[in-house]
Amino acid sequence: MDTNCMTVSRFIIERQREVPGATGEFTILLSSLLTSFKSISSAVNRAGIHQIYGLAGDTNITGDDQKKLDVLSNETMINMLGASYTVCGMVSEENKNVIRVPPANEKQGKYIVCFDPLDGSSNIECLASIGSIFGILKKPDPSKDFKEADVFQPGDNFVAAGYTLYGSATMLVLALKDAGVHGFMYDPTIGEFVLTDPDMKIQPKGKIYSTNEGNYKYLSTGVQKYIDSKKFPETGEPYAARYIGSMVADLHRTIKYGGIFMYPKNTKAPNGKLRLLYECNPMAFVAEQAGGAASEGSGRILAIKPKSIHERAPIFIGSKEDVAEIEDFIKKFDS
Ligand code: AHG
Ligand code: MN
Ligand code: MN
């Protein structure tokens, strides 16, 4: 038993003392996120026993079937964040429009949160890892009322972003603007996220590629040739292939072990599958803050100025040299 453990709240309070003019609002926002993640983690663990597997009977705006756990996770995040008096608006995978909060909260809140409440929901019933993804922006003009267009900011504007992985353990990975990426393992016996992975870094080059290779025939020539080169290298050993089908789990492995995760565009999905605001951007922010890279094929994900809240983007993310290599293939064969 660690009598002096570094919980995520303690970690943030300590950091906050170093920021001149900090008001404590970010700490409150984070605490409402933590409550959501504990609650979702508990629901994920108990879902089989309490029969909350299966479909909710609806589809979301991008056409995915909503699972009961998607809906429950979404409602939890909206309720916790919306009542925190730190948030003026939200974007969720599960809501067609920008989510508004009650007027008094909206007036006081200076943060905008974009989230995928449950990522990898096709893995729920087989008990493979799933997760939640979030990115935190500031209202661009604090003196003005919140308007829906305020959510259209590039990922470069995040003050923080991250994910919680519900895997063999539950883990929060939190990237703070210019202050590193830190991993906190959830200890259910004390109900706290405890710092276990300070200052996480992605190695410059890995030995793993991760993609849904069933889409091979729909991919561009450049991406096909890149995959071929990983399997049949001219020199050295082939890369290992790993793909879970939960972005959070695939990305967490990529950060820990190195390599590349990609969801390219293909002839069936001309902009790829993953959504910019609440999947690609937060993960790109984590990757860059950890010393890695995230590209849409020819430029940084985080530089894209979003035009609609559910827009998609192709993504190539992970070790810097691996991402640079696929950009070279795309440049050579696809442009
Ligand atoms: P979600 O469960 O939030 O809809 O996201 C699923 C995503 C992502 O987690 C994963 O990387 C990708 O879908 C897998 O897609 P394929 O099944 O096409 O490989
Ligand atoms: Mn998702
Ligand atoms: Mn989801």
Short mmCIF file of C-alpha atoms and ligand atoms in Angstrom, two decimals:
data_model
loop_
_atom_site.label_atom_id
_atom_site.label_comp_id
_atom_site.label_asym_id
_atom_site.label_seq_id
_atom_site.Cartn_x
_atom_site.Cartn_y
_atom_site.Cartn_z
CA MET A 1 0.00 0.00 0.00
CA ASP A 2 1.53 3.31 -1.12
CA THR A 3 0.83 5.91 1.56
CA ASN A 4 2.05 8.70 -0.71
CA CYS A 5 0.61 7.78 -4.12
CA MET A 6 0.41 10.37 -6.90
CA THR A 7 -3.25 10.44 -7.89
CA VAL A 8 -4.22 12.26 -11.07
CA SER A 9 -5.97 14.99 -9.04
CA ARG A 10 -2.88 15.56 -6.92
CA PHE A 11 -0.74 15.59 -10.07
CA ILE A 12 -2.93 18.26 -11.70
CA ILE A 13 -3.16 20.40 -8.56
CA GLU A 14 0.65 20.41 -8.35
CA ARG A 15 0.97 21.38 -12.04
CA GLN A 16 -1.64 24.05 -11.68
CA ARG A 17 0.38 25.87 -9.01
CA GLU A 18 3.03 26.45 -11.69
CA VAL A 19 0.54 28.13 -14.08
CA PRO A 20 0.10 31.83 -13.29
CA GLY A 21 -3.57 32.85 -13.12
CA ALA A 22 -4.92 29.28 -13.00
CA THR A 23 -8.41 29.22 -11.54
CA GLY A 24 -8.86 25.55 -10.69
CA GLU A 25 -11.54 25.12 -13.37
CA PHE A 26 -9.47 22.62 -15.32
CA THR A 27 -9.13 20.53 -12.15
CA ILE A 28 -12.92 20.53 -11.73
CA LEU A 29 -13.41 19.62 -15.38
CA LEU A 30 -10.95 16.77 -15.05
CA SER A 31 -12.67 15.52 -11.92
CA SER A 32 -16.00 15.29 -13.78
CA LEU A 33 -14.24 13.34 -16.54
CA LEU A 34 -12.71 10.99 -13.97
CA THR A 35 -16.13 10.29 -12.45
CA SER A 36 -17.41 9.41 -15.93
CA PHE A 37 -14.51 7.06 -16.63
CA LYS A 38 -14.86 5.27 -13.28
CA SER A 39 -18.54 4.83 -13.91
CA ILE A 40 -18.03 3.59 -17.51
CA SER A 41 -15.25 1.25 -16.38
CA SER A 42 -17.57 -0.23 -13.78
CA ALA A 43 -20.41 -0.59 -16.31
CA VAL A 44 -18.05 -2.27 -18.82
CA ASN A 45 -16.93 -4.75 -16.15
CA ARG A 46 -20.46 -5.60 -15.02
CA ALA A 47 -22.25 -5.39 -18.37
CA GLY A 48 -22.45 -9.16 -18.93
CA ILE A 49 -23.95 -9.83 -15.52
CA HIS A 50 -26.46 -6.98 -15.66
CA GLN A 51 -27.45 -7.68 -19.28
CA ILE A 52 -26.45 -4.35 -20.74
CA TYR A 53 -24.83 -5.91 -23.78
CA GLY A 54 -26.43 -5.58 -27.19
CA LEU A 55 -27.96 -2.89 -29.33
CA ALA A 56 -29.85 0.11 -28.04
CA GLY A 57 -32.01 -0.11 -31.18
CA ASP A 58 -30.83 3.09 -32.88
CA THR A 59 -28.04 4.29 -35.16
CA ASN A 60 -25.92 7.37 -34.59
CA ILE A 61 -25.37 10.17 -37.09
CA THR A 62 -22.48 8.41 -38.86
CA GLY A 63 -24.59 5.29 -39.33
CA ASP A 64 -23.15 3.03 -36.60
CA ASP A 65 -25.51 0.85 -34.56
CA GLN A 66 -25.62 2.21 -31.02
CA LYS A 67 -24.94 -0.33 -28.30
CA LYS A 68 -26.54 0.02 -24.87
CA LEU A 69 -23.10 0.75 -23.43
CA ASP A 70 -22.52 3.51 -26.04
CA VAL A 71 -25.69 5.23 -24.87
CA LEU A 72 -24.97 4.77 -21.17
CA SER A 73 -21.39 6.06 -21.54
CA ASN A 74 -22.55 9.03 -23.57
CA GLU A 75 -25.24 10.01 -21.07
CA THR A 76 -22.77 9.71 -18.20
CA MET A 77 -20.23 12.00 -19.87
CA ILE A 78 -22.84 14.56 -20.91
CA ASN A 79 -24.37 14.66 -17.41
CA MET A 80 -21.07 14.89 -15.52
CA LEU A 81 -19.45 17.45 -17.83
CA GLY A 82 -22.64 19.45 -18.33
CA ALA A 83 -23.10 19.92 -14.58
CA SER A 84 -19.49 20.92 -13.88
CA TYR A 85 -19.88 24.68 -14.57
CA THR A 86 -16.63 24.47 -16.53
CA VAL A 87 -18.02 23.47 -19.95
CA CYS A 88 -19.89 25.68 -22.43
CA GLY A 89 -20.43 23.06 -25.17
CA MET A 90 -19.66 19.49 -26.16
CA VAL A 91 -19.32 17.33 -29.26
CA SER A 92 -20.00 13.60 -29.00
CA GLU A 93 -19.89 10.80 -31.54
CA GLU A 94 -23.40 9.87 -30.40
CA ASN A 95 -25.07 13.29 -30.84
CA LYS A 96 -25.99 14.78 -34.18
CA ASN A 97 -25.50 18.39 -33.08
CA VAL A 98 -23.26 20.33 -30.73
CA ILE A 99 -24.46 19.57 -27.19
CA ARG A 100 -25.57 22.66 -25.30
CA VAL A 101 -25.52 22.91 -21.48
CA PRO A 102 -27.98 24.84 -19.27
CA PRO A 103 -27.53 28.62 -19.76
CA ALA A 104 -25.99 29.30 -16.32
CA ASN A 105 -23.38 26.57 -16.88
CA GLU A 106 -22.76 27.73 -20.44
CA LYS A 107 -22.06 31.29 -19.28
CA GLN A 108 -19.59 30.17 -16.64
CA GLY A 109 -17.89 27.39 -18.61
CA LYS A 110 -14.86 28.23 -20.70
CA TYR A 111 -14.05 24.75 -22.00
CA ILE A 112 -15.37 22.75 -24.97
CA VAL A 113 -15.02 18.96 -24.76
CA CYS A 114 -15.08 16.66 -27.81
CA PHE A 115 -15.47 12.97 -27.03
CA ASP A 116 -16.07 9.45 -28.22
CA PRO A 117 -17.72 8.03 -25.08
CA LEU A 118 -17.09 4.40 -26.01
CA ASP A 119 -14.61 3.51 -28.70
CA GLY A 120 -14.33 0.04 -30.16
CA SER A 121 -17.88 -0.93 -29.32
CA SER A 122 -17.79 -3.87 -31.75
CA ASN A 123 -15.42 -5.45 -29.18
CA ILE A 124 -17.80 -5.14 -26.22
CA GLU A 125 -19.29 -8.63 -26.28
CA CYS A 126 -15.98 -10.46 -26.84
CA LEU A 127 -14.36 -8.62 -23.91
CA ALA A 128 -11.48 -7.19 -25.95
CA SER A 129 -10.26 -3.78 -24.86
CA ILE A 130 -12.37 -0.70 -25.49
CA GLY A 131 -11.98 2.92 -24.40
CA SER A 132 -13.15 6.53 -24.19
CA ILE A 133 -11.47 9.40 -26.07
CA PHE A 134 -11.57 13.12 -25.22
CA GLY A 135 -10.08 16.45 -26.31
CA ILE A 136 -10.42 19.76 -24.44
CA LEU A 137 -10.52 23.15 -26.20
CA LYS A 138 -11.11 26.66 -24.86
CA LYS A 139 -13.90 28.96 -26.00
CA PRO A 140 -11.98 31.19 -28.46
CA ASP A 141 -13.24 34.52 -27.10
CA PRO A 142 -13.90 34.44 -23.33
CA SER A 143 -15.75 37.77 -23.48
CA LYS A 144 -18.38 36.44 -25.92
CA ASP A 145 -21.22 33.95 -25.51
CA PHE A 146 -20.57 30.42 -26.73
CA LYS A 147 -21.67 29.70 -30.30
CA GLU A 148 -21.70 26.35 -32.06
CA ALA A 149 -19.02 27.38 -34.57
CA ASP A 150 -16.60 27.68 -31.62
CA VAL A 151 -16.07 23.91 -31.81
CA PHE A 152 -14.44 24.19 -35.27
CA GLN A 153 -10.90 24.54 -34.00
CA PRO A 154 -7.87 22.58 -35.17
CA GLY A 155 -6.45 19.98 -32.77
CA ASP A 156 -3.44 22.25 -32.32
CA ASN A 157 -5.69 24.30 -29.99
CA PHE A 158 -6.21 21.50 -27.46
CA VAL A 159 -5.17 22.36 -23.91
CA ALA A 160 -5.35 18.66 -23.07
CA ALA A 161 -6.53 15.41 -24.63
CA GLY A 162 -6.34 11.73 -23.94
CA TYR A 163 -8.12 8.46 -23.53
CA THR A 164 -9.13 5.87 -20.97
CA LEU A 165 -8.50 2.25 -21.89
CA TYR A 166 -10.78 -0.40 -20.40
CA GLY A 167 -8.40 -3.31 -20.82
CA SER A 168 -6.92 -5.91 -18.50
CA ALA A 169 -6.63 -2.84 -16.29
CA THR A 170 -8.28 0.56 -16.70
CA MET A 171 -5.81 3.29 -17.57
CA LEU A 172 -6.10 7.02 -18.19
CA VAL A 173 -3.55 8.53 -20.56
CA LEU A 174 -3.52 12.31 -20.30
CA ALA A 175 -1.61 14.61 -22.66
CA LEU A 176 -1.19 18.20 -21.50
CA LYS A 177 -0.17 21.01 -23.83
CA ASP A 178 3.64 21.28 -23.64
CA ALA A 179 3.68 19.25 -20.42
CA GLY A 180 4.00 15.66 -21.59
CA VAL A 181 1.88 12.54 -21.63
CA HIS A 182 1.21 10.72 -18.38
CA GLY A 183 -0.44 7.38 -17.68
CA PHE A 184 -2.56 6.71 -14.57
CA MET A 185 -3.69 3.19 -13.72
CA TYR A 186 -7.08 2.88 -12.03
CA ASP A 187 -6.96 1.28 -8.59
CA PRO A 188 -10.57 0.21 -7.93
CA THR A 189 -9.77 -0.58 -4.28
CA ILE A 190 -9.27 3.13 -3.53
CA GLY A 191 -11.27 4.56 -6.46
CA GLU A 192 -8.31 6.59 -7.76
CA PHE A 193 -6.22 6.85 -10.92
CA VAL A 194 -2.59 6.54 -9.80
CA LEU A 195 0.46 7.71 -11.77
CA THR A 196 2.27 4.65 -13.14
CA ASP A 197 3.65 5.87 -16.50
CA PRO A 198 5.09 9.38 -16.13
CA ASP A 199 6.31 11.18 -19.26
CA MET A 200 5.38 8.54 -21.84
CA LYS A 201 7.39 8.64 -25.09
CA ILE A 202 6.88 6.82 -28.40
CA GLN A 203 10.06 5.29 -29.75
CA PRO A 204 11.24 6.87 -33.05
CA LYS A 205 10.72 3.65 -35.05
CA GLY A 206 8.85 0.45 -34.27
CA LYS A 207 8.41 -3.07 -35.64
CA ILE A 208 4.61 -3.33 -35.72
CA TYR A 209 2.05 -2.17 -38.30
CA SER A 210 -1.62 -2.04 -37.41
CA THR A 211 -4.46 -1.70 -39.87
CA ASN A 212 -7.60 -3.48 -41.05
CA GLU A 213 -5.87 -5.36 -43.84
CA GLY A 214 -9.16 -6.83 -44.99
CA ASN A 215 -9.55 -3.50 -46.78
CA TYR A 216 -6.36 -4.11 -48.81
CA LYS A 217 -8.11 -4.28 -52.20
CA TYR A 218 -9.79 -0.92 -51.60
CA LEU A 219 -6.58 0.90 -50.59
CA SER A 220 -4.50 3.29 -52.70
CA THR A 221 -1.40 1.96 -54.49
CA GLY A 222 0.90 3.88 -52.12
CA VAL A 223 -0.63 2.33 -48.99
CA GLN A 224 -0.71 -1.15 -50.60
CA LYS A 225 2.97 -0.85 -51.49
CA TYR A 226 3.78 0.34 -47.96
CA ILE A 227 2.02 -2.72 -46.47
CA ASP A 228 3.83 -5.00 -48.97
CA SER A 229 7.15 -3.47 -47.90
CA LYS A 230 6.41 -4.30 -44.25
CA LYS A 231 5.67 -7.94 -45.15
CA PHE A 232 8.38 -8.45 -47.78
CA PRO A 233 11.16 -6.00 -46.84
CA GLU A 234 14.15 -5.72 -49.19
CA THR A 235 16.40 -5.90 -46.13
CA GLY A 236 15.81 -6.92 -42.53
CA GLU A 237 12.87 -8.65 -40.88
CA PRO A 238 9.19 -8.05 -41.68
CA TYR A 239 7.10 -6.03 -39.24
CA ALA A 240 4.62 -7.85 -36.99
CA ALA A 241 0.91 -7.22 -37.70
CA ARG A 242 -1.40 -6.37 -34.80
CA TYR A 243 -4.98 -5.10 -35.07
CA ILE A 244 -7.63 -5.12 -32.37
CA GLY A 245 -10.22 -2.90 -34.04
CA SER A 246 -10.45 -0.56 -31.04
CA MET A 247 -8.54 2.61 -31.78
CA VAL A 248 -7.79 3.22 -28.10
CA ALA A 249 -6.30 -0.24 -27.64
CA ASP A 250 -4.38 -0.15 -30.93
CA LEU A 251 -3.03 3.31 -30.14
CA HIS A 252 -2.06 2.44 -26.58
CA ARG A 253 -0.03 -0.50 -27.87
CA THR A 254 1.55 1.76 -30.50
CA ILE A 255 2.59 4.25 -27.82
CA LYS A 256 3.98 1.54 -25.53
CA TYR A 257 5.67 -0.66 -28.15
CA GLY A 258 6.19 1.66 -31.16
CA GLY A 259 5.19 1.24 -34.80
CA ILE A 260 2.29 2.59 -36.81
CA PHE A 261 -1.50 2.48 -36.61
CA MET A 262 -3.38 3.54 -39.68
CA TYR A 263 -6.90 3.93 -40.98
CA PRO A 264 -6.33 5.15 -44.57
CA LYS A 265 -8.96 6.36 -46.96
CA ASN A 266 -10.17 3.65 -49.34
CA THR A 267 -12.50 3.38 -52.28
CA LYS A 268 -15.42 2.54 -49.96
CA ALA A 269 -14.56 5.27 -47.42
CA PRO A 270 -13.08 8.22 -49.33
CA ASN A 271 -12.12 10.07 -46.13
CA GLY A 272 -11.30 7.02 -44.06
CA LYS A 273 -13.51 5.94 -41.16
CA LEU A 274 -12.32 7.69 -38.06
CA ARG A 275 -13.80 11.03 -37.02
CA LEU A 276 -11.58 14.09 -36.83
CA LEU A 277 -12.90 15.96 -33.79
CA TYR A 278 -13.16 13.18 -31.24
CA GLU A 279 -11.05 10.29 -32.55
CA CYS A 280 -8.19 11.48 -34.81
CA ASN A 281 -7.46 14.83 -33.15
CA PRO A 282 -7.19 13.72 -29.50
CA MET A 283 -5.06 10.72 -30.48
CA ALA A 284 -2.87 12.89 -32.74
CA PHE A 285 -2.36 15.29 -29.83
CA VAL A 286 -1.32 12.43 -27.53
CA ALA A 287 1.05 11.03 -30.19
CA GLU A 288 2.75 14.36 -30.87
CA GLN A 289 3.09 15.26 -27.19
CA ALA A 290 4.74 11.84 -26.71
CA GLY A 291 7.28 12.57 -29.45
CA GLY A 292 5.47 10.68 -32.21
CA ALA A 293 3.59 11.90 -35.29
CA ALA A 294 0.10 11.83 -36.78
CA SER A 295 -0.57 12.50 -40.46
CA GLU A 296 -3.58 12.46 -42.77
CA GLY A 297 -1.22 11.21 -45.49
CA SER A 298 0.50 14.40 -46.52
CA GLY A 299 0.24 16.74 -43.52
CA ARG A 300 -0.36 16.94 -39.78
CA ILE A 301 -3.79 15.89 -38.49
CA LEU A 302 -3.66 18.62 -35.84
CA ALA A 303 -3.40 21.38 -38.45
CA ILE A 304 -6.74 20.53 -40.12
CA LYS A 305 -9.44 23.16 -39.59
CA PRO A 306 -12.68 21.18 -39.14
CA LYS A 307 -15.74 22.10 -41.19
CA SER A 308 -18.35 19.81 -39.67
CA ILE A 309 -18.56 18.06 -36.34
CA HIS A 310 -18.65 14.47 -37.62
CA GLU A 311 -16.16 14.81 -40.48
CA ARG A 312 -13.75 11.97 -41.04
CA ALA A 313 -10.02 11.96 -41.77
CA PRO A 314 -7.54 9.32 -42.88
CA ILE A 315 -4.95 8.74 -40.17
CA PHE A 316 -1.37 7.40 -39.96
CA ILE A 317 -0.13 7.66 -36.40
CA GLY A 318 2.68 6.42 -34.18
CA SER A 319 6.48 6.38 -34.35
CA LYS A 320 7.85 9.42 -36.17
CA GLU A 321 10.01 7.54 -38.69
CA ASP A 322 7.25 5.06 -39.54
CA VAL A 323 4.79 7.89 -40.19
CA ALA A 324 7.36 9.72 -42.34
CA GLU A 325 7.90 6.52 -44.33
CA ILE A 326 4.25 6.07 -45.27
CA GLU A 327 4.02 9.76 -46.21
CA ASP A 328 6.89 9.08 -48.66
CA PHE A 329 5.04 6.11 -50.19
CA ILE A 330 1.88 8.19 -50.60
CA LYS A 331 3.81 11.05 -52.16
CA LYS A 332 5.61 8.71 -54.55
CA PHE A 333 2.69 6.54 -55.69
CA ASP A 334 -0.55 8.42 -55.02
CA SER A 335 0.03 11.99 -56.04
P1 AHG B 1 -16.58 3.27 -32.46
O1 AHG B 1 -16.74 2.00 -31.69
O2 AHG B 1 -16.44 4.47 -31.54
O3 AHG B 1 -17.61 3.48 -33.53
O4 AHG B 1 -15.14 3.24 -33.18
C1 AHG B 1 -14.72 2.10 -33.86
C2 AHG B 1 -13.55 2.48 -34.68
C3 AHG B 1 -12.19 2.41 -34.00
O5 AHG B 1 -12.17 2.13 -32.66
C4 AHG B 1 -11.45 1.34 -34.76
O6 AHG B 1 -10.14 1.74 -34.94
C5 AHG B 1 -12.20 1.21 -36.06
O7 AHG B 1 -13.50 1.65 -35.79
C6 AHG B 1 -12.24 -0.17 -36.56
O8 AHG B 1 -12.85 -0.17 -37.82
P2 AHG B 1 -12.89 -1.46 -38.76
O9 AHG B 1 -13.88 -2.38 -38.13
O10 AHG B 1 -13.35 -0.92 -40.09
O11 AHG B 1 -11.52 -2.03 -38.83
MN MN B 2 -14.59 5.37 -31.94
MN MN B 3 -17.76 5.25 -30.06
#
